[in-house]
Coordinates of C-alpha atoms in Angstrom, one line a residue:
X854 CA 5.7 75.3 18.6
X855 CA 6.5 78.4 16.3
X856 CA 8.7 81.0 16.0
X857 CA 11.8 79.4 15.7
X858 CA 16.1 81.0 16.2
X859 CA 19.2 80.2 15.7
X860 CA 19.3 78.9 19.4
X861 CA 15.8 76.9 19.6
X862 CA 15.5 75.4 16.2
X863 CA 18.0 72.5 17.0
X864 CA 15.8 71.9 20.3
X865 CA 12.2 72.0 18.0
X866 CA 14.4 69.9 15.6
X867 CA 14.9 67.0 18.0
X868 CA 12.0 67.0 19.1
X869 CA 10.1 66.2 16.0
X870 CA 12.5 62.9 15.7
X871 CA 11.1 61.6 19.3
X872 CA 8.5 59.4 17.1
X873 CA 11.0 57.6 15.0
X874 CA 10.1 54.1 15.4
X875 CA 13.3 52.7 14.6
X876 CA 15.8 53.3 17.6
X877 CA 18.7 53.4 14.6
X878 CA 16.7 55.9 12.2
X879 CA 16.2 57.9 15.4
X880 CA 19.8 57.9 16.8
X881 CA 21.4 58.8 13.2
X882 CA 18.8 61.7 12.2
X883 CA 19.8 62.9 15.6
X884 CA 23.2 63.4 15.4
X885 CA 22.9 64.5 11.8
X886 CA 20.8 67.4 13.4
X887 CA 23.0 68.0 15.5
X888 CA 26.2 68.4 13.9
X889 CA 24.5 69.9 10.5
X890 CA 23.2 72.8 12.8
X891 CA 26.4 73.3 14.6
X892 CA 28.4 73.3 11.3
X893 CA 26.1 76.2 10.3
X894 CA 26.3 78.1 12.7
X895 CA 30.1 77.9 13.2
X896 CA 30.8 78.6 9.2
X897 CA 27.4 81.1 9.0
X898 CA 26.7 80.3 5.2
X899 CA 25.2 84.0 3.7
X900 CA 22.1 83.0 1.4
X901 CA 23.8 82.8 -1.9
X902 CA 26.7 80.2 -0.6
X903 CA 24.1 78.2 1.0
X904 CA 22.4 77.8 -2.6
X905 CA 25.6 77.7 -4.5
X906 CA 25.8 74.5 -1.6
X907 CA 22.8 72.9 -2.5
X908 CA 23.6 73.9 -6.5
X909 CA 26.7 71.7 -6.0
X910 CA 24.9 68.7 -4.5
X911 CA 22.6 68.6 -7.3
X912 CA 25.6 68.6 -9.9
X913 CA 27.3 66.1 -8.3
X914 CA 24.1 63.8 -8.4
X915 CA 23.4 65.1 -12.2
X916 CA 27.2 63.3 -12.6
X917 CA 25.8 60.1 -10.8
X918 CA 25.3 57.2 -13.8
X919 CA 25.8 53.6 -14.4
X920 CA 29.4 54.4 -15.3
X921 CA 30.0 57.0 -12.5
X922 CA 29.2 57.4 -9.2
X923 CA 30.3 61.3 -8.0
X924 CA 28.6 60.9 -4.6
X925 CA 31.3 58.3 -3.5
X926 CA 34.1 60.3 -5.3
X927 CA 32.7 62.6 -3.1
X928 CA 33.2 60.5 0.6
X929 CA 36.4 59.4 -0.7
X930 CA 37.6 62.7 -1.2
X931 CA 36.5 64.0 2.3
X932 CA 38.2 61.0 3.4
X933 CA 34.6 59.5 4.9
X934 CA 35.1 56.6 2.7
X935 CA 38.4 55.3 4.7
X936 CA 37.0 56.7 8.0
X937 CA 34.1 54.2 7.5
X938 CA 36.8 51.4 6.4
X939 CA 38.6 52.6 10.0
X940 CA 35.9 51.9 11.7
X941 CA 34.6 48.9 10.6
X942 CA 37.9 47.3 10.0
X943 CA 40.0 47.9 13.1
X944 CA 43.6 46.7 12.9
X945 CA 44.9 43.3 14.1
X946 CA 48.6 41.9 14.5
X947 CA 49.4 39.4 11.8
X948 CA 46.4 40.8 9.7
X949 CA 46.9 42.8 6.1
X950 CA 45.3 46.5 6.7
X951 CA 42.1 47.3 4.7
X952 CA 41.6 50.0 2.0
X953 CA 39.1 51.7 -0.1
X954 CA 37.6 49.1 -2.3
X955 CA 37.3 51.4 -5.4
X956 CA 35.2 51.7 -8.5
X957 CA 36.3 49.2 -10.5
X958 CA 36.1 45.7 -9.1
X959 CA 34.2 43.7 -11.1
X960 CA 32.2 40.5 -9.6
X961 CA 32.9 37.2 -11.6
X962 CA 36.1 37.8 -13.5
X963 CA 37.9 35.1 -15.3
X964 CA 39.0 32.5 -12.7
X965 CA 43.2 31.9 -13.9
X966 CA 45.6 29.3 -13.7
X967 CA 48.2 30.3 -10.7
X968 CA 51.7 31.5 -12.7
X969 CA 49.3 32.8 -15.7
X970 CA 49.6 36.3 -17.2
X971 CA 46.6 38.3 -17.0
X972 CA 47.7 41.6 -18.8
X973 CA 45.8 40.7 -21.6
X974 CA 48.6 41.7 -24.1
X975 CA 48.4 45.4 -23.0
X976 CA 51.1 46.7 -23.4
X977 CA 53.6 47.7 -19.8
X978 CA 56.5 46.6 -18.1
X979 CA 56.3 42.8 -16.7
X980 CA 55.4 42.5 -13.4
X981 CA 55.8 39.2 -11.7
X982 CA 53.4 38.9 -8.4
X983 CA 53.5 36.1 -5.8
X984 CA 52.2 36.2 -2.4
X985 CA 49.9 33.6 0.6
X986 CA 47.4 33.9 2.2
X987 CA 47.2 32.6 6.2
X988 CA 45.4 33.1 9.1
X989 CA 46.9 35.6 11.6
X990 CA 48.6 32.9 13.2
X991 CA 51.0 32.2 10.2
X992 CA 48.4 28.9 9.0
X993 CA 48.7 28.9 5.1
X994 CA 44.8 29.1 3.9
X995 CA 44.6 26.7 0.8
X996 CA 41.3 27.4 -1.7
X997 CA 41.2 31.3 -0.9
X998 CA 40.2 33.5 -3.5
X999 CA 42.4 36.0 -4.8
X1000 CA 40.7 38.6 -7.0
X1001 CA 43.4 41.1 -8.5
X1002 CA 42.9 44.3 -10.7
X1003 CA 45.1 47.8 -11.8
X1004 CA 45.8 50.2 -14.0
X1005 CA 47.9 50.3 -17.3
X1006 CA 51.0 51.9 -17.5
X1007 CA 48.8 54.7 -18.3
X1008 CA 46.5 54.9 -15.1
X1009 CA 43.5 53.7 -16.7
X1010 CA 41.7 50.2 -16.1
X1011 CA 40.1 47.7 -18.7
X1012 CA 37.2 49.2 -17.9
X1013 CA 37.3 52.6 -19.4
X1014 CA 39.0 51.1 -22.3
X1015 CA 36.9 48.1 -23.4
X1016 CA 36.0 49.2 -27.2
X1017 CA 39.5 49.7 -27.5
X1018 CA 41.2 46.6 -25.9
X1019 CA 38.3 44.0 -27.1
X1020 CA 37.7 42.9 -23.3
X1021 CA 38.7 42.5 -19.7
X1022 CA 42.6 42.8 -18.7
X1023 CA 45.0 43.1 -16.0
X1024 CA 42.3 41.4 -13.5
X1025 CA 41.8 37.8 -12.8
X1026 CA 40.8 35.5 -9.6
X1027 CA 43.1 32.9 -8.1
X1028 CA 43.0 30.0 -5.7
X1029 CA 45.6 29.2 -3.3
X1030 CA 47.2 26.4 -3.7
X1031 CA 47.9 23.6 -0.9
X1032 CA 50.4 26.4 0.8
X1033 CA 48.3 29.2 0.4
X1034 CA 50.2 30.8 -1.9
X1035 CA 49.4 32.4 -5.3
X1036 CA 51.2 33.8 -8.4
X1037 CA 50.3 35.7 -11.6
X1038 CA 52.3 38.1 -14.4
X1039 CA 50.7 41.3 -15.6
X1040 CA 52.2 44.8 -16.0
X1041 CA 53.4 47.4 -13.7
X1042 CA 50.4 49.3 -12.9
X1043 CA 50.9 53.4 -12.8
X1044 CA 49.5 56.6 -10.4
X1045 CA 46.7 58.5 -12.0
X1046 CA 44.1 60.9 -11.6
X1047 CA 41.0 60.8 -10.5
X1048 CA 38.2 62.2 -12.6
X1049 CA 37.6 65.8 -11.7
X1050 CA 35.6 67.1 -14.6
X1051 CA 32.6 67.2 -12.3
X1052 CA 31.5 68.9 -8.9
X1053 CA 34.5 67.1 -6.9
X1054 CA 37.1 68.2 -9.1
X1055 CA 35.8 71.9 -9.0
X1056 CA 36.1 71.0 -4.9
X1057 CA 39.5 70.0 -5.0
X1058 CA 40.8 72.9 -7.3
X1059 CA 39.0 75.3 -4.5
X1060 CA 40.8 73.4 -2.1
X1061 CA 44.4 73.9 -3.6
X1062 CA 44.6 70.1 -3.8
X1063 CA 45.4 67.9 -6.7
X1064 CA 43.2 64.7 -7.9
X1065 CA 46.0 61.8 -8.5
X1066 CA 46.5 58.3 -6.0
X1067 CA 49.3 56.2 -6.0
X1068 CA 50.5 53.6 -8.0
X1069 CA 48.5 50.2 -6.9
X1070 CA 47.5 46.3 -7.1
X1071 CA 43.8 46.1 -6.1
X1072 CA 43.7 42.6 -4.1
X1073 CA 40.4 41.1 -2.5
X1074 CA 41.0 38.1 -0.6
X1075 CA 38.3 35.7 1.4
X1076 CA 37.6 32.2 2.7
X1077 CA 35.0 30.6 4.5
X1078 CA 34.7 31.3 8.4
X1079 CA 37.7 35.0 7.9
X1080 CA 36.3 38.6 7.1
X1081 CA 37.2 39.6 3.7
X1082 CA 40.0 41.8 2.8
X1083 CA 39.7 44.3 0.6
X1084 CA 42.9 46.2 0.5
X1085 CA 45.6 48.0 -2.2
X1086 CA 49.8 47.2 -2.3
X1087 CA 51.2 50.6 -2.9
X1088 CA 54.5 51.5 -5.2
X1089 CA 57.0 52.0 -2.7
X1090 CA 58.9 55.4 -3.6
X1091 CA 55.6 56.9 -6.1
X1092 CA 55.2 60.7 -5.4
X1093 CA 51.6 60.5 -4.1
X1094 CA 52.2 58.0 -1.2
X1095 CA 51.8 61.3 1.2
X1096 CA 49.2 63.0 -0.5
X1097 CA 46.8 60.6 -2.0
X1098 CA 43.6 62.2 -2.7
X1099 CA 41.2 59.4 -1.0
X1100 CA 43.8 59.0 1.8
X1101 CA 43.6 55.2 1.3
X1102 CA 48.0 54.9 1.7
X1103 CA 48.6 52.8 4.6
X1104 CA 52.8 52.2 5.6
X1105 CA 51.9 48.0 5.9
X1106 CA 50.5 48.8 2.7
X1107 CA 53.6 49.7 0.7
X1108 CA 56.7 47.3 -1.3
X1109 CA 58.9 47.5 -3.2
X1110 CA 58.3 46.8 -7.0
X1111 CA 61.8 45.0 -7.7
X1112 CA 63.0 45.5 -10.7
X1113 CA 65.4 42.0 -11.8
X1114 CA 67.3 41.4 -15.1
X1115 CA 66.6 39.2 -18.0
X1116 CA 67.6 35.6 -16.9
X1117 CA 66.7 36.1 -13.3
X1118 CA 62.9 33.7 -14.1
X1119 CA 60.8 34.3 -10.7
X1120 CA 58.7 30.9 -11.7
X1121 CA 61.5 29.0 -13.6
X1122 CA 60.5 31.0 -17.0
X1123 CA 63.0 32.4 -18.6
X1124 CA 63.1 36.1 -19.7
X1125 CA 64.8 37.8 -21.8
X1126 CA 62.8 41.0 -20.8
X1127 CA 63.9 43.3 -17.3
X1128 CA 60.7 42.6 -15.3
X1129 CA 59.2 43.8 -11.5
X1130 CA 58.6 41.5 -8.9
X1131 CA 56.3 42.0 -6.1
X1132 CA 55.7 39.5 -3.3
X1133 CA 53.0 40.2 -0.4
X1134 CA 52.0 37.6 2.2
X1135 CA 48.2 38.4 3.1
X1136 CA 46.9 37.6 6.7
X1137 CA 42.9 37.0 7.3
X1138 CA 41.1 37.9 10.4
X1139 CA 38.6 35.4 11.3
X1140 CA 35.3 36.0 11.4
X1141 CA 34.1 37.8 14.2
X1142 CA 38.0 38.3 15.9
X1143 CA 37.5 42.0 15.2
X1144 CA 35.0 44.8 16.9
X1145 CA 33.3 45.1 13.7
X1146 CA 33.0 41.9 12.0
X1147 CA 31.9 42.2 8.2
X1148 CA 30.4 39.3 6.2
X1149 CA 33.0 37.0 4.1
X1150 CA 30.3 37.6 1.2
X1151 CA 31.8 38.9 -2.0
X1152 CA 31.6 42.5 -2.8
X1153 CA 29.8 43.6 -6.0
X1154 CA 29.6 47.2 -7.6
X1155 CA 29.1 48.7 -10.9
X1156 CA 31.5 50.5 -12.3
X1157 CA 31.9 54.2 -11.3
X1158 CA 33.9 57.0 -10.5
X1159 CA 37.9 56.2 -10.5
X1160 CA 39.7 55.5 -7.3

């Protein structure tokens, strides 16, 4: 088979893949095919933008490092990162909607007494947190873990900042106590941009579209026999609620930060400072209740590009 056109190649294409061992292998590279040809021919790249197109895939893996990561920048900025999460987390009444698990979880951080503050002494307004854990029934789950992490008042995490704070901060894991429930202080975490000094941000200026996501708390949340949660709570009224660049806003997703007056103590402390208070009752799905049951297994990734 020779002499290939824009109408038989596809065809010759598929073809070739008939001898894929793997029924998986051969059902992905076909639709890959597929829809890679048909995006061609519908946009009908001239030569040089199909090498400035394979230039700008080479960049963005030249960005790729153990601190960065521009491929995924890349899916969650095309929004294939939460189509994924949509698809293997479909929704459930009485269960907390999924998000984006971002860059900067990190596996193993400093197990905390409940009611601790985990801000490290970086500087921010207070923010007081409480919030359960239950089934989707309403049943309290006691002995979850609760892994938390955010941003400064600045937008950047411990993380990017660790010669200059002297360690982790704003992050800790909980267990729920006998109710299920869980508290911590830190500080009010801020919106921020994401890094686009690299082949995605170029794409987004192209685009007319600007890099920043909301104001969030990063929560993880499992227990034996329930799919874990990965998930964000949102600033309720921060500008970029509509227009965050990884699309990862849900509405379920989004609360109020109160902010209360000296005097008003959350957790029986008194305070003499004005502080937030957030509350957020989690509900897990058990495993296998969904179409697309995930391992309760705890996630683990290097840090890398911020979202």
């Amino acid at each position: 088979m020779r002499n290939f056109n824009e109408n038989t190649i596809t065809d010759a294409v598929l073809e070739r893949l008939q001898s894929a061992t793997d029924a998986r292998v051969r059902q992905i590279s076909e639709a890959l095919v597929r829809h890679l040809h048909a995006f061609v021919r519908e946009v009908r790249p001239t030569q040089k933008e199909w090498e400035y197109g394979i230039d700008f895939l080479t960049r963005t893996g030249h960005m790729c490092d153990d601190k960065r990561q521009e491929f995924i920048l890349l899916s969650d900025t095309l929004g294939v990162s939460m189509l994924i999460d949509a698809i293997n987390h479909s929704s459930m009444h009485g269960a907390t909607e999924s998000t984006v698990l971002g860059p900067f979880f990190v596996q193993d951080a400093l197990e905390i007494e409940l009611g601790k503050d985990i801000s490290n002494g970086i500087e921010g307004d207070p923010l007081f947190v409480t919030g359960s854990v239950s089934t989707v029934d309403g049943l309290p789950l006691s002995g979850a873990w609760v892994d938390v992490w955010h941003s400064d008042e600045d937008g950047n995490y411990d993380v990017q900042q660790l010669s200059e704070i002297g360690g982790l901060a704003m992050r800790a894991r909980f267990r729920t106590d006998a109710s299920g429930r869980f508290s911590f202080w830190s500080i009010k975490p801020a919106a921020y941009p994401i890094p686009h000094d690299g082949p995605v941000g170029e794409m987004l200026k192209a685009q007319g579209r600007h890099p920043w996501r909301p104001a969030h708390v990063h929560f993880m949340i499992s227990a034996p026999g329930f799919e874990q949660l990965v998930t964000h709570i949102f600033v309720a009224g921060d500008q970029y609620l509509d227009s965050d660049v990884v699309f990862g806003v849900k509405d379920d997703l989004v609360r109020e930060f109160v902010l209360r007056n000296p005097g008003e103590e959350a957790d029986g402390r008194a305070t003499n400072r004005k502080y937030y208070y957030l509350n957020y009752n989690f509900g897990l799905k058990r495993a296998g209740e969904s179409s697309h049951s995930v391992e309760s297994t705890k996630i683990s990734r290097i840090p890398v590009a911020q979202t």
